[in-house]
Amino acid sequence: MGPVIAVTGASGQIGGRVARRLAEAGTAQRLVGRDASRLPDFDGAVKAPPASYDDGAAMRRALEGADTLFLVSARESADRVREHITAVDAAVAVGIRRIVYVSFQSAAPDATFTFARDHWHTEQHIRDTGLRHTFLRDSLYLAVLPAMVGAYGAIRGPGGQGRIAAVAHDDIADAAAAVLLGGDAHDHLTYDLTGPEAITLAEAAAVLTRFTGRLIEYIAESRDQAYASRAQYNAPAWEMAGWVTSYEAIATGEMAKVSTAIPMLTGRPAQNLAGYLTTHPQAWEHLKA
C-alpha cells in the first residue's frame, strides 16, 4: 500500500471530483466528510469516521493513517478561519506530512473580497506548521455566473467593468489530482487556477443571453445599492459583506489574472464560459425563455 491521501469534502463538488480521479489512478484514500452516508464508494478508498473541521478530536480520528491532506476550504461562516486552523492542527497531531489546500485567487490580509482574507490566514497557519504544502488559488467558479442571475434576468452588483477569470470545478479537480499525484515537485508552490480568459460581467451576461434565448443583463450597482438590493435575504453581516465584496473584488481586478497553471498541470486547455455552458446545460436551464 502506497501513501494515503485524506480527501476532505469528499461528498462535495471539488472533493468528490478529486476523490474520483485519485481512485481512477489507483491511489489509497481516506474520504472525510461530516456525513459518512453521503461519501462516495470508490475502490481503494476508506470512509473515515464522520468529522467536521471544528471538532479537533473527530478530525484526528478521520485523518489517522494518512500521509497527505487535501483540504477543501470550509463553507463560509463567521468562524471559518478557526475551523481551518483546527483541521490543520489535527493533521499535524496525527503525523500528516503534506497539505494541499484549496484557497482563493488574490488571497491576502487586505483582499477586497472578505472571504479571500480567510484563505490568506489559513495559508499562513499552514506555512507556520512547517509541513510540505501547496496552495491552489482558484478563481470564482464558472457555475456561479449563471447562478448570479436574479429576478428579471439581471446580474446586479458593484462589479464595474472589472474582469473575472472564472474556472470550472472539473478543471480545478484535474489540477488538484495532478498536484496530489505529483509528489514533492509541487512543494511550497502556489498555483492560480483560472479559466483561459477574463471577461466582464456584461460579457458573461451576453454569453448567457446566447445560450438561454432570453435577454440577460448586467446592471452595475453602487455599494449602497448592492446592500439594499440584498437586504431582503436578512443575511448576517459577515455573509452580506462577502456577497458584496465579491463583486467589488471583480471591479478592482483581483479576479482578472489569467493563469496557465491548469494547462500546465493537466496537459489540456481550461474551459471558458461558453464551453462550460455547452457541457453543463443543467447550470442554466432554469434561465431559459
PDB file of C-alpha atoms in Angstrom:
ATOM      1  CA  MET A   1       0.000   0.000   0.000  1.00  0.00           C
ATOM      2  CA  GLY A   2       1.428   3.361  -1.030  1.00  0.00           C
ATOM      3  CA  PRO A   3       0.944   6.734   0.658  1.00  0.00           C
ATOM      4  CA  VAL A   4      -2.605   7.515   1.723  1.00  0.00           C
ATOM      5  CA  ILE A   5      -4.313  10.775   0.784  1.00  0.00           C
ATOM      6  CA  ALA A   6      -7.081  12.126   3.013  1.00  0.00           C
ATOM      7  CA  VAL A   7      -9.653  13.954   0.877  1.00  0.00           C
ATOM      8  CA  THR A   8     -11.920  16.341   2.750  1.00  0.00           C
ATOM      9  CA  GLY A   9     -15.284  17.422   1.434  1.00  0.00           C
ATOM     10  CA  ALA A  10     -15.361  14.116  -0.419  1.00  0.00           C
ATOM     11  CA  SER A  11     -19.122  14.344  -0.958  1.00  0.00           C
ATOM     12  CA  GLY A  12     -18.842  17.856  -2.398  1.00  0.00           C
ATOM     13  CA  GLN A  13     -18.194  19.482  -5.746  1.00  0.00           C
ATOM     14  CA  ILE A  14     -14.396  19.631  -5.517  1.00  0.00           C
ATOM     15  CA  GLY A  15     -13.538  16.859  -3.054  1.00  0.00           C
ATOM     16  CA  GLY A  16     -15.820  14.353  -4.774  1.00  0.00           C
ATOM     17  CA  ARG A  17     -14.270  15.034  -8.156  1.00  0.00           C
ATOM     18  CA  VAL A  18     -10.748  14.759  -6.774  1.00  0.00           C
ATOM     19  CA  ALA A  19     -11.569  11.504  -4.972  1.00  0.00           C
ATOM     20  CA  ARG A  20     -12.858  10.026  -8.234  1.00  0.00           C
ATOM     21  CA  ARG A  21      -9.696  10.977 -10.081  1.00  0.00           C
ATOM     22  CA  LEU A  22      -7.457   9.551  -7.362  1.00  0.00           C
ATOM     23  CA  ALA A  23      -9.464   6.316  -7.392  1.00  0.00           C
ATOM     24  CA  GLU A  24      -9.009   6.052 -11.142  1.00  0.00           C
ATOM     25  CA  ALA A  25      -5.268   6.420 -10.562  1.00  0.00           C
ATOM     26  CA  GLY A  26      -5.322   3.581  -8.003  1.00  0.00           C
ATOM     27  CA  THR A  27      -4.404   5.799  -5.070  1.00  0.00           C
ATOM     28  CA  ALA A  28      -5.244   4.823  -1.470  1.00  0.00           C
ATOM     29  CA  GLN A  29      -7.560   7.364   0.148  1.00  0.00           C
ATOM     30  CA  ARG A  30      -9.407   8.264   3.307  1.00  0.00           C
ATOM     31  CA  LEU A  31     -12.620  10.078   2.406  1.00  0.00           C
ATOM     32  CA  VAL A  32     -13.567  12.664   5.004  1.00  0.00           C
ATOM     33  CA  GLY A  33     -16.956  14.312   5.495  1.00  0.00           C
ATOM     34  CA  ARG A  34     -19.473  15.319   8.129  1.00  0.00           C
ATOM     35  CA  ASP A  35     -21.944  12.643   6.980  1.00  0.00           C
ATOM     36  CA  ALA A  36     -20.379   9.287   6.139  1.00  0.00           C
ATOM     37  CA  SER A  37     -23.563   8.146   4.388  1.00  0.00           C
ATOM     38  CA  ARG A  38     -23.007  10.775   1.689  1.00  0.00           C
ATOM     39  CA  LEU A  39     -19.431   9.741   0.915  1.00  0.00           C
ATOM     40  CA  PRO A  40     -18.909   8.040  -2.458  1.00  0.00           C
ATOM     41  CA  ASP A  41     -17.842   4.421  -2.905  1.00  0.00           C
ATOM     42  CA  PHE A  42     -14.508   4.064  -4.700  1.00  0.00           C
ATOM     43  CA  ASP A  43     -12.046   1.204  -4.922  1.00  0.00           C
ATOM     44  CA  GLY A  44      -9.119   1.793  -2.605  1.00  0.00           C
ATOM     45  CA  ALA A  45     -11.000   4.406  -0.590  1.00  0.00           C
ATOM     46  CA  VAL A  46     -11.854   4.079   3.091  1.00  0.00           C
ATOM     47  CA  LYS A  47     -14.686   6.149   4.524  1.00  0.00           C
ATOM     48  CA  ALA A  48     -13.328   7.880   7.584  1.00  0.00           C
ATOM     49  CA  PRO A  49     -15.427   8.361  10.717  1.00  0.00           C
ATOM     50  CA  PRO A  50     -17.632  11.470  10.446  1.00  0.00           C
ATOM     51  CA  ALA A  51     -15.796  14.694  11.184  1.00  0.00           C
ATOM     52  CA  SER A  52     -16.293  18.427  10.893  1.00  0.00           C
ATOM     53  CA  TYR A  53     -13.425  20.896  10.818  1.00  0.00           C
ATOM     54  CA  ASP A  54     -14.348  22.477  14.132  1.00  0.00           C
ATOM     55  CA  ASP A  55     -14.070  19.164  16.009  1.00  0.00           C
ATOM     56  CA  GLY A  56     -10.380  18.509  16.578  1.00  0.00           C
ATOM     57  CA  ALA A  57     -10.802  15.042  18.084  1.00  0.00           C
ATOM     58  CA  ALA A  58     -13.061  13.886  15.249  1.00  0.00           C
ATOM     59  CA  MET A  59     -10.644  15.258  12.664  1.00  0.00           C
ATOM     60  CA  ARG A  60      -7.741  13.421  14.279  1.00  0.00           C
ATOM     61  CA  ARG A  61      -9.685  10.159  14.058  1.00  0.00           C
ATOM     62  CA  ALA A  62     -10.645  10.847  10.447  1.00  0.00           C
ATOM     63  CA  LEU A  63      -7.087  11.649   9.325  1.00  0.00           C
ATOM     64  CA  GLU A  64      -5.305   8.850  11.218  1.00  0.00           C
ATOM     65  CA  GLY A  65      -3.012   6.891   8.901  1.00  0.00           C
ATOM     66  CA  ALA A  66      -2.937   9.413   6.056  1.00  0.00           C
ATOM     67  CA  ASP A  67       0.255  10.957   4.704  1.00  0.00           C
ATOM     68  CA  THR A  68      -1.225  13.832   2.684  1.00  0.00           C
ATOM     69  CA  LEU A  69      -4.238  16.027   3.401  1.00  0.00           C
ATOM     70  CA  PHE A  70      -6.278  17.534   0.576  1.00  0.00           C
ATOM     71  CA  LEU A  71      -8.014  20.341   2.409  1.00  0.00           C
ATOM     72  CA  VAL A  72     -11.050  21.817   0.708  1.00  0.00           C
ATOM     73  CA  SER A  73     -11.997  25.097   2.342  1.00  0.00           C
ATOM     74  CA  ALA A  74     -14.970  25.004   4.676  1.00  0.00           C
ATOM     75  CA  ARG A  75     -18.326  26.524   3.856  1.00  0.00           C
ATOM     76  CA  GLU A  76     -18.292  30.264   4.524  1.00  0.00           C
ATOM     77  CA  SER A  77     -19.025  31.142   8.131  1.00  0.00           C
ATOM     78  CA  ALA A  78     -18.190  33.776  10.702  1.00  0.00           C
ATOM     79  CA  ASP A  79     -15.559  31.460  12.221  1.00  0.00           C
ATOM     80  CA  ARG A  80     -14.167  29.717   9.153  1.00  0.00           C
ATOM     81  CA  VAL A  81     -10.516  30.537   9.864  1.00  0.00           C
ATOM     82  CA  ARG A  82     -10.778  28.904  13.295  1.00  0.00           C
ATOM     83  CA  GLU A  83     -12.344  25.823  11.693  1.00  0.00           C
ATOM     84  CA  HIS A  84      -9.454  25.590   9.229  1.00  0.00           C
ATOM     85  CA  ILE A  85      -6.881  26.015  11.983  1.00  0.00           C
ATOM     86  CA  THR A  86      -8.499  23.208  13.994  1.00  0.00           C
ATOM     87  CA  ALA A  87      -8.384  20.893  10.957  1.00  0.00           C
ATOM     88  CA  VAL A  88      -4.761  21.760  10.206  1.00  0.00           C
ATOM     89  CA  ASP A  89      -3.726  21.232  13.815  1.00  0.00           C
ATOM     90  CA  ALA A  90      -5.416  17.826  13.763  1.00  0.00           C
ATOM     91  CA  ALA A  91      -3.382  16.931  10.678  1.00  0.00           C
ATOM     92  CA  VAL A  92      -0.167  17.914  12.438  1.00  0.00           C
ATOM     93  CA  ALA A  93      -1.137  15.895  15.510  1.00  0.00           C
ATOM     94  CA  VAL A  94      -1.587  12.629  13.575  1.00  0.00           C
ATOM     95  CA  GLY A  95       1.590  12.968  11.526  1.00  0.00           C
ATOM     96  CA  ILE A  96       0.334  14.287   8.187  1.00  0.00           C
ATOM     97  CA  ARG A  97       3.390  15.337   6.201  1.00  0.00           C
ATOM     98  CA  ARG A  98       1.867  17.351   3.368  1.00  0.00           C
ATOM     99  CA  ILE A  99      -1.170  19.620   2.874  1.00  0.00           C
ATOM    100  CA  VAL A 100      -2.684  20.683  -0.447  1.00  0.00           C
ATOM    101  CA  TYR A 101      -5.131  23.476   0.302  1.00  0.00           C
ATOM    102  CA  VAL A 102      -7.860  24.911  -1.945  1.00  0.00           C
ATOM    103  CA  SER A 103      -7.520  28.653  -1.471  1.00  0.00           C
ATOM    104  CA  PHE A 104      -8.751  31.645  -3.490  1.00  0.00           C
ATOM    105  CA  GLN A 105      -7.269  33.920  -6.118  1.00  0.00           C
ATOM    106  CA  SER A 106      -5.619  37.061  -4.701  1.00  0.00           C
ATOM    107  CA  ALA A 107      -5.814  35.793  -1.125  1.00  0.00           C
ATOM    108  CA  ALA A 108      -4.288  38.496   1.061  1.00  0.00           C
ATOM    109  CA  PRO A 109      -4.793  40.016   4.509  1.00  0.00           C
ATOM    110  CA  ASP A 110      -6.258  43.135   2.883  1.00  0.00           C
ATOM    111  CA  ALA A 111      -8.087  41.481  -0.025  1.00  0.00           C
ATOM    112  CA  THR A 112     -11.225  43.303  -1.130  1.00  0.00           C
ATOM    113  CA  PHE A 113     -13.205  40.059  -1.035  1.00  0.00           C
ATOM    114  CA  THR A 114     -13.589  39.359   2.663  1.00  0.00           C
ATOM    115  CA  PHE A 115     -13.648  35.591   2.226  1.00  0.00           C
ATOM    116  CA  ALA A 116     -10.276  35.773   0.422  1.00  0.00           C
ATOM    117  CA  ARG A 117      -8.833  37.139   3.662  1.00  0.00           C
ATOM    118  CA  ASP A 118      -9.926  33.922   5.397  1.00  0.00           C
ATOM    119  CA  HIS A 119      -7.907  31.954   2.875  1.00  0.00           C
ATOM    120  CA  TRP A 120      -4.789  34.036   3.444  1.00  0.00           C
ATOM    121  CA  HIS A 121      -4.931  33.495   7.193  1.00  0.00           C
ATOM    122  CA  THR A 122      -5.383  29.757   6.610  1.00  0.00           C
ATOM    123  CA  GLU A 123      -2.396  29.700   4.257  1.00  0.00           C
ATOM    124  CA  GLN A 124      -0.301  31.459   6.882  1.00  0.00           C
ATOM    125  CA  HIS A 125      -1.193  28.875   9.518  1.00  0.00           C
ATOM    126  CA  ILE A 126      -0.288  26.051   7.154  1.00  0.00           C
ATOM    127  CA  ARG A 127       3.059  27.711   6.416  1.00  0.00           C
ATOM    128  CA  ASP A 128       3.710  28.086  10.123  1.00  0.00           C
ATOM    129  CA  THR A 129       3.348  24.315  10.662  1.00  0.00           C
ATOM    130  CA  GLY A 130       6.476  23.704   8.608  1.00  0.00           C
ATOM    131  CA  LEU A 131       4.733  20.932   6.650  1.00  0.00           C
ATOM    132  CA  ARG A 132       5.186  20.490   2.940  1.00  0.00           C
ATOM    133  CA  HIS A 133       2.337  22.319   1.265  1.00  0.00           C
ATOM    134  CA  THR A 134       0.808  23.535  -1.991  1.00  0.00           C
ATOM    135  CA  PHE A 135      -1.851  26.210  -2.364  1.00  0.00           C
ATOM    136  CA  LEU A 136      -4.398  26.067  -5.171  1.00  0.00           C
ATOM    137  CA  ARG A 137      -5.864  29.545  -5.509  1.00  0.00           C
ATOM    138  CA  ASP A 138      -8.923  29.135  -7.695  1.00  0.00           C
ATOM    139  CA  SER A 139     -10.912  31.960  -9.189  1.00  0.00           C
ATOM    140  CA  LEU A 140     -14.695  32.200  -8.911  1.00  0.00           C
ATOM    141  CA  TYR A 141     -16.430  29.098 -10.259  1.00  0.00           C
ATOM    142  CA  LEU A 142     -17.922  29.267 -13.741  1.00  0.00           C
ATOM    143  CA  ALA A 143     -21.025  27.679 -12.202  1.00  0.00           C
ATOM    144  CA  VAL A 144     -21.542  30.826 -10.146  1.00  0.00           C
ATOM    145  CA  LEU A 145     -22.065  33.073 -13.184  1.00  0.00           C
ATOM    146  CA  PRO A 146     -25.494  31.683 -14.200  1.00  0.00           C
ATOM    147  CA  ALA A 147     -26.369  31.486 -10.505  1.00  0.00           C
ATOM    148  CA  MET A 148     -25.763  35.237 -10.229  1.00  0.00           C
ATOM    149  CA  VAL A 149     -28.748  35.923 -12.468  1.00  0.00           C
ATOM    150  CA  GLY A 150     -31.600  37.092 -10.274  1.00  0.00           C
ATOM    151  CA  ALA A 151     -35.140  38.254 -10.780  1.00  0.00           C
ATOM    152  CA  TYR A 152     -35.989  39.759 -14.146  1.00  0.00           C
ATOM    153  CA  GLY A 153     -32.897  38.257 -15.798  1.00  0.00           C
ATOM    154  CA  ALA A 154     -30.217  40.512 -14.384  1.00  0.00           C
ATOM    155  CA  ILE A 155     -26.808  40.158 -12.756  1.00  0.00           C
ATOM    156  CA  ARG A 156     -26.635  43.018 -10.254  1.00  0.00           C
ATOM    157  CA  GLY A 157     -23.631  44.122  -8.254  1.00  0.00           C
ATOM    158  CA  PRO A 158     -20.787  46.614  -7.859  1.00  0.00           C
ATOM    159  CA  GLY A 159     -18.509  44.815 -10.317  1.00  0.00           C
ATOM    160  CA  GLY A 160     -17.958  47.832 -12.563  1.00  0.00           C
ATOM    161  CA  GLN A 161     -16.093  46.975 -15.741  1.00  0.00           C
ATOM    162  CA  GLY A 162     -13.782  44.564 -13.950  1.00  0.00           C
ATOM    163  CA  ARG A 163     -12.902  41.192 -15.394  1.00  0.00           C
ATOM    164  CA  ILE A 164     -13.062  37.717 -13.930  1.00  0.00           C
ATOM    165  CA  ALA A 165     -11.121  34.606 -14.974  1.00  0.00           C
ATOM    166  CA  ALA A 166     -13.760  32.155 -13.743  1.00  0.00           C
ATOM    167  CA  VAL A 167     -12.860  28.455 -13.657  1.00  0.00           C
ATOM    168  CA  ALA A 168     -14.679  25.116 -13.892  1.00  0.00           C
ATOM    169  CA  HIS A 169     -14.909  22.651 -10.996  1.00  0.00           C
ATOM    170  CA  ASP A 170     -13.621  19.880 -13.283  1.00  0.00           C
ATOM    171  CA  ASP A 171     -10.511  21.856 -14.197  1.00  0.00           C
ATOM    172  CA  ILE A 172      -9.749  22.531 -10.539  1.00  0.00           C
ATOM    173  CA  ALA A 173     -10.148  18.824  -9.757  1.00  0.00           C
ATOM    174  CA  ASP A 174      -7.886  17.762 -12.616  1.00  0.00           C
ATOM    175  CA  ALA A 175      -5.208  20.210 -11.490  1.00  0.00           C
ATOM    176  CA  ALA A 176      -5.553  19.171  -7.849  1.00  0.00           C
ATOM    177  CA  ALA A 177      -5.216  15.487  -8.736  1.00  0.00           C
ATOM    178  CA  ALA A 178      -2.077  16.250 -10.752  1.00  0.00           C
ATOM    179  CA  VAL A 179      -0.569  18.068  -7.772  1.00  0.00           C
ATOM    180  CA  LEU A 180      -1.531  15.344  -5.298  1.00  0.00           C
ATOM    181  CA  LEU A 181      -0.051  12.650  -7.521  1.00  0.00           C
ATOM    182  CA  GLY A 182       2.987  14.719  -8.462  1.00  0.00           C
ATOM    183  CA  GLY A 183       4.862  14.297  -5.197  1.00  0.00           C
ATOM    184  CA  ASP A 184       7.371  16.841  -3.955  1.00  0.00           C
ATOM    185  CA  ALA A 185       7.627  18.603  -7.318  1.00  0.00           C
ATOM    186  CA  HIS A 186       4.841  20.912  -6.158  1.00  0.00           C
ATOM    187  CA  ASP A 187       6.023  21.531  -2.616  1.00  0.00           C
ATOM    188  CA  HIS A 188       5.839  25.132  -1.362  1.00  0.00           C
ATOM    189  CA  LEU A 189       4.283  26.368  -4.612  1.00  0.00           C
ATOM    190  CA  THR A 190       1.130  28.406  -5.154  1.00  0.00           C
ATOM    191  CA  TYR A 191      -0.923  27.944  -8.313  1.00  0.00           C
ATOM    192  CA  ASP A 192      -3.617  30.299  -9.541  1.00  0.00           C
ATOM    193  CA  LEU A 193      -6.322  28.130 -11.117  1.00  0.00           C
ATOM    194  CA  THR A 194      -8.322  30.146 -13.646  1.00  0.00           C
ATOM    195  CA  GLY A 195     -10.179  29.871 -16.887  1.00  0.00           C
ATOM    196  CA  PRO A 196      -8.474  30.753 -20.199  1.00  0.00           C
ATOM    197  CA  GLU A 197      -9.944  34.251 -20.408  1.00  0.00           C
ATOM    198  CA  ALA A 198     -11.029  37.110 -18.195  1.00  0.00           C
ATOM    199  CA  ILE A 199     -14.445  38.551 -19.047  1.00  0.00           C
ATOM    200  CA  THR A 200     -16.606  41.331 -17.683  1.00  0.00           C
ATOM    201  CA  LEU A 201     -19.952  40.618 -16.099  1.00  0.00           C
ATOM    202  CA  ALA A 202     -21.577  42.306 -19.100  1.00  0.00           C
ATOM    203  CA  GLU A 203     -19.770  39.870 -21.392  1.00  0.00           C
ATOM    204  CA  ALA A 204     -20.860  36.967 -19.199  1.00  0.00           C
ATOM    205  CA  ALA A 205     -24.447  38.203 -19.466  1.00  0.00           C
ATOM    206  CA  ALA A 206     -24.129  38.302 -23.255  1.00  0.00           C
ATOM    207  CA  VAL A 207     -22.933  34.674 -23.352  1.00  0.00           C
ATOM    208  CA  LEU A 208     -25.819  33.640 -21.101  1.00  0.00           C
ATOM    209  CA  THR A 209     -28.224  35.519 -23.368  1.00  0.00           C
ATOM    210  CA  ARG A 210     -26.995  33.499 -26.334  1.00  0.00           C
ATOM    211  CA  PHE A 211     -27.470  30.182 -24.564  1.00  0.00           C
ATOM    212  CA  THR A 212     -30.759  30.838 -22.812  1.00  0.00           C
ATOM    213  CA  GLY A 213     -32.571  32.637 -25.617  1.00  0.00           C
ATOM    214  CA  ARG A 214     -33.635  35.452 -23.290  1.00  0.00           C
ATOM    215  CA  LEU A 215     -32.070  38.787 -22.503  1.00  0.00           C
ATOM    216  CA  ILE A 216     -29.698  38.614 -19.571  1.00  0.00           C
ATOM    217  CA  GLU A 217     -28.268  41.954 -18.477  1.00  0.00           C
ATOM    218  CA  TYR A 218     -25.591  43.180 -16.141  1.00  0.00           C
ATOM    219  CA  ILE A 219     -26.714  46.120 -14.009  1.00  0.00           C
ATOM    220  CA  ALA A 220     -23.902  47.852 -12.166  1.00  0.00           C
ATOM    221  CA  GLU A 221     -24.731  48.838  -8.603  1.00  0.00           C
ATOM    222  CA  SER A 222     -23.041  51.069  -6.077  1.00  0.00           C
ATOM    223  CA  ARG A 223     -22.092  49.560  -2.733  1.00  0.00           C
ATOM    224  CA  ASP A 224     -25.163  51.105  -1.076  1.00  0.00           C
ATOM    225  CA  GLN A 225     -27.422  49.810  -3.840  1.00  0.00           C
ATOM    226  CA  ALA A 226     -25.897  46.328  -3.515  1.00  0.00           C
ATOM    227  CA  TYR A 227     -26.580  46.167   0.204  1.00  0.00           C
ATOM    228  CA  ALA A 228     -30.104  47.489  -0.302  1.00  0.00           C
ATOM    229  CA  SER A 229     -30.967  45.011  -3.057  1.00  0.00           C
ATOM    230  CA  ARG A 230     -29.846  42.103  -0.874  1.00  0.00           C
ATOM    231  CA  ALA A 231     -31.466  43.283   2.361  1.00  0.00           C
ATOM    232  CA  GLN A 232     -34.499  41.083   1.687  1.00  0.00           C
ATOM    233  CA  TYR A 233     -32.437  37.968   2.495  1.00  0.00           C
ATOM    234  CA  ASN A 234     -31.818  39.076   6.102  1.00  0.00           C
ATOM    235  CA  ALA A 235     -28.324  37.578   5.927  1.00  0.00           C
ATOM    236  CA  PRO A 236     -25.847  38.102   8.779  1.00  0.00           C
ATOM    237  CA  ALA A 237     -23.392  40.970   8.341  1.00  0.00           C
ATOM    238  CA  TRP A 238     -20.385  38.757   7.553  1.00  0.00           C
ATOM    239  CA  GLU A 239     -22.284  36.949   4.789  1.00  0.00           C
ATOM    240  CA  MET A 240     -23.662  40.141   3.281  1.00  0.00           C
ATOM    241  CA  ALA A 241     -20.160  41.608   3.226  1.00  0.00           C
ATOM    242  CA  GLY A 242     -18.888  38.529   1.409  1.00  0.00           C
ATOM    243  CA  TRP A 243     -21.593  38.813  -1.244  1.00  0.00           C
ATOM    244  CA  VAL A 244     -20.990  42.491  -1.911  1.00  0.00           C
ATOM    245  CA  THR A 245     -17.188  42.449  -1.743  1.00  0.00           C
ATOM    246  CA  SER A 246     -17.007  39.549  -4.202  1.00  0.00           C
ATOM    247  CA  TYR A 247     -18.321  41.975  -6.835  1.00  0.00           C
ATOM    248  CA  GLU A 248     -16.080  44.776  -5.609  1.00  0.00           C
ATOM    249  CA  ALA A 249     -13.060  42.476  -5.982  1.00  0.00           C
ATOM    250  CA  ILE A 250     -14.058  41.943  -9.610  1.00  0.00           C
ATOM    251  CA  ALA A 251     -14.158  45.723 -10.052  1.00  0.00           C
ATOM    252  CA  THR A 252     -10.656  46.144  -8.596  1.00  0.00           C
ATOM    253  CA  GLY A 253      -9.205  43.454 -10.870  1.00  0.00           C
ATOM    254  CA  GLU A 254      -8.402  40.967  -8.112  1.00  0.00           C
ATOM    255  CA  MET A 255     -10.008  38.125 -10.099  1.00  0.00           C
ATOM    256  CA  ALA A 256      -8.762  39.193 -13.533  1.00  0.00           C
ATOM    257  CA  LYS A 257      -5.405  37.431 -13.760  1.00  0.00           C
ATOM    258  CA  VAL A 258      -5.382  34.579 -16.285  1.00  0.00           C
ATOM    259  CA  SER A 259      -3.054  31.760 -15.290  1.00  0.00           C
ATOM    260  CA  THR A 260      -1.594  28.947 -17.380  1.00  0.00           C
ATOM    261  CA  ALA A 261      -1.440  26.587 -14.382  1.00  0.00           C
ATOM    262  CA  ILE A 262      -4.341  24.374 -15.457  1.00  0.00           C
ATOM    263  CA  PRO A 263      -2.979  23.559 -18.948  1.00  0.00           C
ATOM    264  CA  MET A 264       0.497  23.185 -17.454  1.00  0.00           C
ATOM    265  CA  LEU A 265      -0.686  20.736 -14.788  1.00  0.00           C
ATOM    266  CA  THR A 266      -3.280  18.831 -16.833  1.00  0.00           C
ATOM    267  CA  GLY A 267      -1.965  18.966 -20.386  1.00  0.00           C
ATOM    268  CA  ARG A 268      -5.176  20.429 -21.803  1.00  0.00           C
ATOM    269  CA  PRO A 269      -6.835  23.858 -22.024  1.00  0.00           C
ATOM    270  CA  ALA A 270      -9.095  25.144 -19.282  1.00  0.00           C
ATOM    271  CA  GLN A 271     -12.779  25.640 -20.098  1.00  0.00           C
ATOM    272  CA  ASN A 272     -14.207  29.064 -20.853  1.00  0.00           C
ATOM    273  CA  LEU A 273     -17.773  30.103 -20.057  1.00  0.00           C
ATOM    274  CA  ALA A 274     -19.233  29.069 -23.408  1.00  0.00           C
ATOM    275  CA  GLY A 275     -17.554  25.675 -23.177  1.00  0.00           C
ATOM    276  CA  TYR A 276     -18.809  25.189 -19.646  1.00  0.00           C
ATOM    277  CA  LEU A 277     -22.387  26.080 -20.555  1.00  0.00           C
ATOM    278  CA  THR A 278     -22.232  23.690 -23.515  1.00  0.00           C
ATOM    279  CA  THR A 279     -21.204  20.757 -21.346  1.00  0.00           C
ATOM    280  CA  HIS A 280     -23.345  21.719 -18.326  1.00  0.00           C
ATOM    281  CA  PRO A 281     -26.790  22.731 -19.616  1.00  0.00           C
ATOM    282  CA  GLN A 282     -28.277  21.995 -16.194  1.00  0.00           C
ATOM    283  CA  ALA A 283     -26.433  25.070 -14.908  1.00  0.00           C
ATOM    284  CA  TRP A 284     -28.542  27.446 -16.987  1.00  0.00           C
ATOM    285  CA  GLU A 285     -31.733  25.612 -17.965  1.00  0.00           C
ATOM    286  CA  HIS A 286     -33.673  27.455 -15.245  1.00  0.00           C
ATOM    287  CA  LEU A 287     -32.884  30.715 -17.047  1.00  0.00           C
ATOM    288  CA  LYS A 288     -34.312  29.723 -20.432  1.00  0.00           C
ATOM    289  CA  ALA A 289     -37.021  31.854 -22.013  1.00  0.00           C
TER     290      ALA A 289
END
